[in-house]
Amino acid sequence: MEKSKGLEFADGELDQILIDDFEVDSVLFSKIADAIPDMLCVTDIQQMRKIYSNAHVHHLFKMSKQEINDMGLRFFEKTIHPADQYNYFKEIDNLRAVKNEHISEFKYRIIDHEGRIRWLATKRKVLKRDEHGLPLQIIGISQDITQQIELTEERQRLIDEQAKLKVLQQQQLFEAIINAQEDERRNIAENLHNEIGQLLFAAQLKLSSSETESRTLLNAAIKKVREISFELTPVLLNDMGLEVALKDMLEKKLDAHQISFNFSFNVKAPRINNNIEVIIYRILQELINNTVKHATANHVNVLVLQKGDELYISQTDNGTGLDKSILNDSKKGFGIKSIINRLHILNGVFEVFSSPESGTKVLMNIPLNSAK
């Protein structure tokens, strides 16, 4: 077949696909194109109009080849989803600078004749160039992948629902664990106060005034029972909130051991979720107990700060440091591991920075939506 003057075909196998050159070739090509299960188009990218489209395109938009051709640029503006038009035309611009063998692959949305949104996966390449090598026409074949996209979205929806269900179950488990622990602590505290405390007080009443040493020991025992009972059930946490309860705990724990401290509390909400308050209190209580028992520190800094939807908590001391190898030792570090487990339930993060004789810094963050 004779080639048109001043034109060079991009690919030898497409030499016969000049739609308007010969009627026989045009008819043959149209029959082949209409028989394939996909949409096939030839686009004049100089005038931005469809110069050929097969039956599947006409069916999708309920428009004839002539109607599509006559619309020119308006066809693209009408049928391509507004959110994808910029990238669609950008892809065509990219084809102006590529070699003949380059195949562009692109996914985008169109709006069919019923107003439904469909996804197309298109492969395009340059079909014809002018005498200077500039692209004139591109040929593209498109598959309707709407069903695949919808199946993928449905699969993702199910995955998201499963993830939400897992989070909900985790939150319910967290609440059950916290409630069980607090109930147990409350029962122990009540038994200490009501039974052991009362027995010690009764024993004290039986002592004569001359038994000073025994009376002193009993007073100390009664005081210790009250302290343990208070640690097990911090009344201030329920009545006054986390800030007041933490400050009171720090004063009682650290002042008794001549350890100075700085306490900073900056949380926007007057009260946060009760379960989160309890777990933060228990975590800091455990950390302070560790500092008092093992760190040989004389100063502690505690910070509770809200940033957006997360709480950032840190505790720093100037003690002898923490041997982080205990975190991997199944027989040691139960307190720290308990903290990590609590934070894990809340989807929180726990980090320890420590070195010998350089103190210990513990950083934590907890999502405020981690407990309902």
CSV table of C-alpha atoms in Angstrom, one decimal:
chain,number,residue,atom,x,y,z
A,1,MET,CA,0.0,0.0,0.0
A,2,GLU,CA,1.3,3.5,-0.9
A,3,LYS,CA,2.2,5.7,2.1
A,4,SER,CA,0.8,9.2,2.3
A,5,LYS,CA,3.2,11.9,1.3
A,6,GLY,CA,5.2,13.5,4.1
A,7,LEU,CA,4.2,10.9,6.6
A,8,GLU,CA,6.2,8.1,8.3
A,9,PHE,CA,4.6,5.2,10.1
A,10,ALA,CA,5.8,4.5,13.6
A,11,ASP,CA,5.5,0.7,13.2
A,12,GLY,CA,5.7,-1.5,10.1
A,13,GLU,CA,3.0,-3.9,11.2
A,14,LEU,CA,0.5,-1.0,11.4
A,15,ASP,CA,1.2,0.2,7.8
A,16,GLN,CA,-2.3,-1.0,6.7
A,17,ILE,CA,-4.1,0.9,9.4
A,18,LEU,CA,-4.7,4.2,7.7
A,19,ILE,CA,-8.4,4.4,8.2
A,20,ASP,CA,-9.2,6.9,5.4
A,21,ASP,CA,-6.7,5.8,2.7
A,22,PHE,CA,-8.4,2.7,1.2
A,23,GLU,CA,-12.0,1.5,1.7
A,24,VAL,CA,-11.1,-2.2,1.7
A,25,ASP,CA,-8.4,-1.8,4.4
A,26,SER,CA,-10.8,0.4,6.4
A,27,VAL,CA,-13.6,-2.2,6.3
A,28,LEU,CA,-11.2,-5.0,7.1
A,29,PHE,CA,-9.7,-3.1,10.0
A,30,SER,CA,-13.1,-2.1,11.4
A,31,LYS,CA,-14.3,-5.7,11.4
A,32,ILE,CA,-11.2,-6.9,13.2
A,33,ALA,CA,-11.4,-4.0,15.7
A,34,ASP,CA,-15.1,-4.6,16.4
A,35,ALA,CA,-14.4,-8.3,17.0
A,36,ILE,CA,-11.9,-7.8,19.8
A,37,PRO,CA,-13.3,-7.6,23.4
A,38,ASP,CA,-11.7,-4.3,24.2
A,39,MET,CA,-12.0,-0.7,23.2
A,40,LEU,CA,-9.8,0.6,20.4
A,41,CYS,CA,-9.3,4.2,19.4
A,42,VAL,CA,-7.0,6.2,17.1
A,43,THR,CA,-6.5,9.8,18.3
A,44,ASP,CA,-5.3,12.8,16.3
A,45,ILE,CA,-3.2,14.5,19.1
A,46,GLN,CA,-2.7,17.6,17.0
A,47,GLN,CA,-6.4,18.4,17.0
A,48,MET,CA,-7.3,16.3,20.0
A,49,ARG,CA,-10.1,14.3,18.3
A,50,LYS,CA,-10.9,10.7,17.9
A,51,ILE,CA,-10.5,9.7,14.2
A,52,TYR,CA,-11.4,6.1,14.8
A,53,SER,CA,-13.2,4.2,17.5
A,54,ASN,CA,-14.6,0.6,17.5
A,55,ALA,CA,-18.0,-0.7,18.3
A,56,HIS,CA,-17.2,-1.1,22.0
A,57,VAL,CA,-16.6,2.6,22.4
A,58,HIS,CA,-19.8,3.4,20.6
A,59,HIS,CA,-21.7,1.0,22.9
A,60,LEU,CA,-20.1,2.5,26.0
A,61,PHE,CA,-21.0,6.1,25.2
A,62,LYS,CA,-24.0,5.5,22.9
A,63,MET,CA,-22.5,7.7,20.2
A,64,SER,CA,-21.5,7.0,16.6
A,65,LYS,CA,-18.0,7.3,15.3
A,66,GLN,CA,-19.0,10.5,13.5
A,67,GLU,CA,-20.5,12.0,16.6
A,68,ILE,CA,-17.3,11.2,18.6
A,69,ASN,CA,-15.2,12.7,15.8
A,70,ASP,CA,-17.2,15.8,15.5
A,71,MET,CA,-17.1,16.6,19.2
A,72,GLY,CA,-13.3,16.8,19.1
A,73,LEU,CA,-11.8,18.0,22.5
A,74,ARG,CA,-15.3,18.1,24.0
A,75,PHE,CA,-15.5,14.3,23.8
A,76,PHE,CA,-12.6,14.0,26.2
A,77,GLU,CA,-13.9,16.7,28.5
A,78,LYS,CA,-17.3,15.1,28.6
A,79,THR,CA,-16.3,11.4,29.1
A,80,ILE,CA,-13.1,11.5,31.2
A,81,HIS,CA,-13.7,11.9,34.9
A,82,PRO,CA,-12.8,15.4,36.0
A,83,ALA,CA,-10.4,14.2,38.6
A,84,ASP,CA,-8.4,12.3,36.0
A,85,GLN,CA,-8.4,14.7,33.1
A,86,TYR,CA,-5.1,16.5,34.0
A,87,ASN,CA,-3.2,13.2,34.2
A,88,TYR,CA,-4.9,11.9,31.0
A,89,PHE,CA,-3.7,14.9,28.9
A,90,LYS,CA,-0.3,14.8,30.7
A,91,GLU,CA,0.1,11.2,29.5
A,92,ILE,CA,-0.7,12.2,26.0
A,93,ASP,CA,1.9,15.0,26.2
A,94,ASN,CA,4.5,12.5,27.4
A,95,LEU,CA,3.9,10.4,24.2
A,96,ARG,CA,5.0,13.3,22.1
A,97,ALA,CA,8.5,12.8,23.3
A,98,VAL,CA,8.9,9.1,23.3
A,99,LYS,CA,10.3,6.6,20.8
A,100,ASN,CA,8.1,4.5,18.5
A,101,GLU,CA,8.5,1.3,20.5
A,102,HIS,CA,7.4,3.0,23.8
A,103,ILE,CA,4.0,1.8,25.1
A,104,SER,CA,2.3,4.0,27.7
A,105,GLU,CA,0.1,2.3,30.3
A,106,PHE,CA,-2.4,4.4,32.2
A,107,LYS,CA,-5.5,3.8,34.4
A,108,TYR,CA,-8.2,6.4,34.6
A,109,ARG,CA,-12.0,6.8,35.0
A,110,ILE,CA,-14.6,7.6,32.5
A,111,ILE,CA,-18.3,8.4,32.7
A,112,ASP,CA,-20.5,6.3,30.4
A,113,HIS,CA,-23.8,7.2,28.8
A,114,GLU,CA,-25.7,6.3,32.0
A,115,GLY,CA,-23.6,8.5,34.1
A,116,ARG,CA,-21.8,5.5,35.8
A,117,ILE,CA,-18.1,5.7,36.6
A,118,ARG,CA,-16.0,3.1,35.0
A,119,TRP,CA,-12.3,2.3,35.3
A,120,LEU,CA,-10.2,1.8,32.1
A,121,ALA,CA,-6.7,0.4,31.8
A,122,THR,CA,-5.2,1.7,28.5
A,123,LYS,CA,-2.1,0.9,26.5
A,124,ARG,CA,-1.1,3.5,23.9
A,125,LYS,CA,1.7,4.2,21.4
A,126,VAL,CA,2.5,6.5,18.6
A,127,LEU,CA,0.9,5.4,15.3
A,128,LYS,CA,1.9,8.1,12.8
A,129,ARG,CA,4.5,10.9,12.7
A,130,ASP,CA,5.0,13.8,10.3
A,131,GLU,CA,8.1,14.3,8.1
A,132,HIS,CA,9.9,15.9,11.0
A,133,GLY,CA,9.2,13.0,13.3
A,134,LEU,CA,6.5,14.7,15.4
A,135,PRO,CA,3.7,12.4,16.5
A,136,LEU,CA,0.4,13.0,14.7
A,137,GLN,CA,-1.7,10.0,15.8
A,138,ILE,CA,-1.7,7.6,18.7
A,139,ILE,CA,-3.4,4.2,18.9
A,140,GLY,CA,-4.8,2.9,22.1
A,141,ILE,CA,-6.5,-0.2,23.4
A,142,SER,CA,-8.5,0.0,26.7
A,143,GLN,CA,-9.9,-2.7,29.0
A,144,ASP,CA,-12.8,-2.1,31.3
A,145,ILE,CA,-11.4,-3.0,34.7
A,146,THR,CA,-14.3,-1.6,36.7
A,147,GLN,CA,-15.1,-5.1,38.1
A,148,GLN,CA,-11.5,-5.8,39.1
A,149,ILE,CA,-11.3,-2.3,40.8
A,150,GLU,CA,-14.6,-2.9,42.7
A,151,LEU,CA,-13.4,-6.4,43.8
A,152,THR,CA,-10.1,-4.9,45.0
A,153,GLU,CA,-12.0,-2.1,46.9
A,154,GLU,CA,-14.4,-4.7,48.4
A,155,ARG,CA,-11.4,-6.9,49.4
A,156,GLN,CA,-9.8,-3.8,51.0
A,157,ARG,CA,-13.1,-2.9,52.7
A,158,LEU,CA,-13.2,-6.4,54.2
A,159,ILE,CA,-9.6,-6.1,55.3
A,160,ASP,CA,-10.3,-2.7,56.9
A,161,GLU,CA,-13.4,-4.1,58.7
A,162,GLN,CA,-11.3,-7.0,60.0
A,163,ALA,CA,-8.7,-4.6,61.2
A,164,LYS,CA,-11.3,-2.5,62.9
A,165,LEU,CA,-12.8,-5.6,64.5
A,166,LYS,CA,-9.3,-6.7,65.7
A,167,VAL,CA,-8.8,-3.2,67.2
A,168,LEU,CA,-12.3,-3.4,68.9
A,169,GLN,CA,-11.5,-6.9,70.3
A,170,GLN,CA,-8.1,-5.6,71.5
A,171,GLN,CA,-9.8,-2.6,73.2
A,172,GLN,CA,-12.3,-5.0,74.8
A,173,LEU,CA,-9.5,-7.2,76.0
A,174,PHE,CA,-7.6,-4.2,77.3
A,175,GLU,CA,-10.7,-3.0,79.2
A,176,ALA,CA,-11.3,-6.5,80.6
A,177,ILE,CA,-7.6,-6.8,81.7
A,178,ILE,CA,-7.5,-3.4,83.3
A,179,ASN,CA,-10.9,-3.9,85.1
A,180,ALA,CA,-9.8,-7.3,86.4
A,181,GLN,CA,-6.5,-6.0,87.6
A,182,GLU,CA,-8.1,-3.0,89.3
A,183,ASP,CA,-10.8,-5.1,90.9
A,184,GLU,CA,-8.1,-7.4,92.3
A,185,ARG,CA,-6.1,-4.5,93.6
A,186,ARG,CA,-9.2,-3.1,95.2
A,187,ASN,CA,-10.1,-6.3,96.9
A,188,ILE,CA,-6.5,-6.7,98.3
A,189,ALA,CA,-6.6,-3.0,99.4
A,190,GLU,CA,-9.9,-3.5,101.2
A,191,ASN,CA,-8.6,-6.7,102.9
A,192,LEU,CA,-5.5,-4.9,104.0
A,193,HIS,CA,-7.4,-2.0,105.4
A,194,ASN,CA,-10.4,-3.7,106.9
A,195,GLU,CA,-8.7,-6.9,108.2
A,196,ILE,CA,-5.0,-6.5,108.6
A,197,GLY,CA,-5.3,-2.8,109.5
A,198,GLN,CA,-8.0,-3.4,112.1
A,199,LEU,CA,-6.1,-6.3,113.6
A,200,LEU,CA,-3.0,-4.2,114.0
A,201,PHE,CA,-5.0,-1.3,115.5
A,202,ALA,CA,-6.7,-3.8,117.9
A,203,ALA,CA,-3.3,-5.1,119.0
A,204,GLN,CA,-2.1,-1.6,119.6
A,205,LEU,CA,-5.0,-1.0,121.9
A,206,LYS,CA,-4.1,-4.0,124.0
A,207,LEU,CA,-0.6,-2.7,124.7
A,208,SER,CA,0.1,-0.9,127.9
A,209,SER,CA,1.6,2.6,127.9
A,210,SER,CA,5.0,1.1,129.0
A,211,GLU,CA,5.4,-0.9,125.8
A,212,THR,CA,6.7,2.0,123.8
A,213,GLU,CA,8.8,0.0,121.4
A,214,SER,CA,6.0,-2.4,120.4
A,215,ARG,CA,3.6,0.5,120.0
A,216,THR,CA,6.1,2.2,117.7
A,217,LEU,CA,6.4,-0.9,115.6
A,218,LEU,CA,2.7,-1.3,115.4
A,219,ASN,CA,2.2,2.3,114.4
A,220,ALA,CA,4.8,1.8,111.6
A,221,ALA,CA,3.0,-1.4,110.5
A,222,ILE,CA,-0.4,0.4,110.4
A,223,LYS,CA,1.1,3.3,108.4
A,224,LYS,CA,2.7,0.9,105.9
A,225,VAL,CA,-0.6,-1.0,105.5
A,226,ARG,CA,-2.3,2.4,104.7
A,227,GLU,CA,0.4,3.3,102.2
A,228,ILE,CA,0.1,-0.1,100.4
A,229,SER,CA,-3.6,0.2,100.4
A,230,PHE,CA,-3.4,3.6,98.9
A,231,GLU,CA,-1.0,2.5,96.2
A,232,LEU,CA,-3.3,-0.4,95.2
A,233,THR,CA,-6.4,1.9,95.0
A,234,PRO,CA,-5.4,5.6,94.3
A,235,VAL,CA,-8.7,7.3,95.3
A,236,LEU,CA,-7.5,10.6,93.9
A,237,LEU,CA,-7.3,9.2,90.4
A,238,ASN,CA,-11.0,8.5,90.3
A,239,ASP,CA,-12.0,11.6,92.2
A,240,MET,CA,-9.6,14.3,91.0
A,241,GLY,CA,-8.1,13.0,87.7
A,242,LEU,CA,-4.7,11.9,86.4
A,243,GLU,CA,-2.7,15.1,87.1
A,244,VAL,CA,-3.6,15.4,90.7
A,245,ALA,CA,-3.1,11.7,91.3
A,246,LEU,CA,0.3,11.6,89.6
A,247,LYS,CA,1.6,14.7,91.5
A,248,ASP,CA,0.4,13.2,94.8
A,249,MET,CA,2.1,9.9,94.0
A,250,LEU,CA,5.4,11.6,93.1
A,251,GLU,CA,5.4,13.6,96.3
A,252,LYS,CA,4.8,10.6,98.5
A,253,LYS,CA,7.2,8.3,96.7
A,254,LEU,CA,10.1,10.7,96.0
A,255,ASP,CA,9.9,13.0,99.0
A,256,ALA,CA,10.2,10.0,101.3
A,257,HIS,CA,13.6,9.2,99.7
A,258,GLN,CA,14.9,12.7,99.4
A,259,ILE,CA,14.6,12.7,95.6
A,260,SER,CA,13.7,16.0,94.0
A,261,PHE,CA,11.4,16.1,90.9
A,262,ASN,CA,9.9,18.2,88.2
A,263,PHE,CA,6.4,17.4,87.0
A,264,SER,CA,4.8,18.8,83.8
A,265,PHE,CA,1.3,18.0,82.8
A,266,ASN,CA,-0.2,19.5,79.6
A,267,VAL,CA,-3.3,17.7,78.5
A,268,LYS,CA,-6.1,19.6,76.7
A,269,ALA,CA,-9.1,17.6,77.9
A,270,PRO,CA,-10.2,17.9,81.5
A,271,ARG,CA,-10.4,14.1,81.7
A,272,ILE,CA,-9.2,11.5,79.3
A,273,ASN,CA,-10.5,7.9,79.0
A,274,ASN,CA,-10.6,6.3,82.4
A,275,ASN,CA,-8.8,3.2,81.2
A,276,ILE,CA,-6.0,5.2,79.7
A,277,GLU,CA,-5.7,7.3,82.9
A,278,VAL,CA,-5.4,4.1,85.0
A,279,ILE,CA,-2.7,2.6,82.7
A,280,ILE,CA,-0.6,5.8,82.6
A,281,TYR,CA,-0.8,6.0,86.4
A,282,ARG,CA,0.3,2.3,86.8
A,283,ILE,CA,3.1,2.7,84.2
A,284,LEU,CA,4.6,5.8,85.9
A,285,GLN,CA,4.0,4.2,89.3
A,286,GLU,CA,6.1,1.2,88.2
A,287,LEU,CA,8.8,3.4,86.7
A,288,ILE,CA,9.1,5.5,89.9
A,289,ASN,CA,9.3,2.4,92.0
A,290,ASN,CA,12.1,1.1,89.8
A,291,THR,CA,13.9,4.5,90.2
A,292,VAL,CA,13.5,4.5,93.9
A,293,LYS,CA,14.7,0.9,94.3
A,294,HIS,CA,17.5,0.6,91.7
A,295,ALA,CA,18.6,3.9,90.1
A,296,THR,CA,20.3,5.6,93.1
A,297,ALA,CA,19.0,8.9,91.6
A,298,ASN,CA,18.5,12.2,93.3
A,299,HIS,CA,16.3,13.9,90.7
A,300,VAL,CA,13.5,12.8,88.4
A,301,ASN,CA,11.6,14.6,85.6
A,302,VAL,CA,8.1,13.5,84.5
A,303,LEU,CA,6.3,14.9,81.5
A,304,VAL,CA,2.8,14.1,80.3
A,305,LEU,CA,2.0,16.1,77.1
A,306,GLN,CA,-0.8,15.9,74.5
A,307,LYS,CA,0.1,16.4,70.9
A,308,GLY,CA,-2.9,16.1,68.6
A,309,ASP,CA,-4.6,12.7,69.2
A,310,GLU,CA,-1.6,11.3,71.1
A,311,LEU,CA,-0.2,11.5,74.6
A,312,TYR,CA,3.6,11.7,74.9
A,313,ILE,CA,5.0,10.6,78.3
A,314,SER,CA,8.6,10.7,79.5
A,315,GLN,CA,10.3,9.9,82.7
A,316,THR,CA,14.0,10.8,83.2
A,317,ASP,CA,16.3,10.2,86.2
A,318,ASN,CA,20.0,11.0,86.8
A,319,GLY,CA,20.7,7.6,88.4
A,320,THR,CA,23.1,4.8,87.6
A,321,GLY,CA,21.3,3.7,84.4
A,322,LEU,CA,19.4,0.7,83.2
A,323,ASP,CA,20.9,-2.5,81.8
A,324,LYS,CA,18.7,-2.9,78.8
A,325,SER,CA,19.7,-6.5,78.4
A,326,ILE,CA,17.1,-7.4,81.0
A,327,LEU,CA,14.5,-6.7,78.4
A,328,ASN,CA,15.6,-9.9,76.6
A,329,ASP,CA,16.0,-11.9,79.8
A,330,SER,CA,13.0,-14.0,80.6
A,331,LYS,CA,13.9,-14.1,84.3
A,332,LYS,CA,14.4,-10.4,84.8
A,333,GLY,CA,12.7,-7.0,84.1
A,334,PHE,CA,9.2,-8.1,84.9
A,335,GLY,CA,8.2,-4.5,85.7
A,336,ILE,CA,9.5,-3.1,82.4
A,337,LYS,CA,8.0,-6.0,80.5
A,338,SER,CA,4.6,-5.4,82.1
A,339,ILE,CA,4.8,-1.7,81.0
A,340,ILE,CA,5.6,-2.8,77.4
A,341,ASN,CA,2.7,-5.2,77.4
A,342,ARG,CA,0.3,-2.6,78.7
A,343,LEU,CA,1.4,-0.2,76.0
A,344,HIS,CA,1.2,-2.9,73.3
A,345,ILE,CA,-2.5,-3.3,74.2
A,346,LEU,CA,-3.0,0.4,73.6
A,347,ASN,CA,-1.0,0.4,70.4
A,348,GLY,CA,1.6,2.6,72.2
A,349,VAL,CA,5.3,2.9,71.7
A,350,PHE,CA,8.0,2.4,74.4
A,351,GLU,CA,11.6,3.4,74.2
A,352,VAL,CA,14.4,3.3,76.7
A,353,PHE,CA,17.6,5.4,76.5
A,354,SER,CA,20.2,4.5,79.1
A,355,SER,CA,23.9,4.0,79.8
A,356,PRO,CA,25.9,3.2,82.9
A,357,GLU,CA,26.2,6.2,85.3
A,358,SER,CA,24.3,8.4,82.8
A,359,GLY,CA,20.7,8.0,84.0
A,360,THR,CA,17.7,6.6,82.2
A,361,LYS,CA,15.2,8.2,79.9
A,362,VAL,CA,11.9,6.4,79.1
A,363,LEU,CA,9.7,7.7,76.3
A,364,MET,CA,6.2,6.6,75.5
A,365,ASN,CA,3.4,7.6,73.3
A,366,ILE,CA,-0.3,6.4,73.5
A,367,PRO,CA,-3.0,7.1,70.9
A,368,LEU,CA,-6.0,8.7,72.7
A,369,ASN,CA,-8.4,6.6,70.7
A,370,SER,CA,-6.8,3.3,71.7
A,371,ALA,CA,-9.4,2.7,74.4
A,372,LYS,CA,-13.1,3.3,74.1
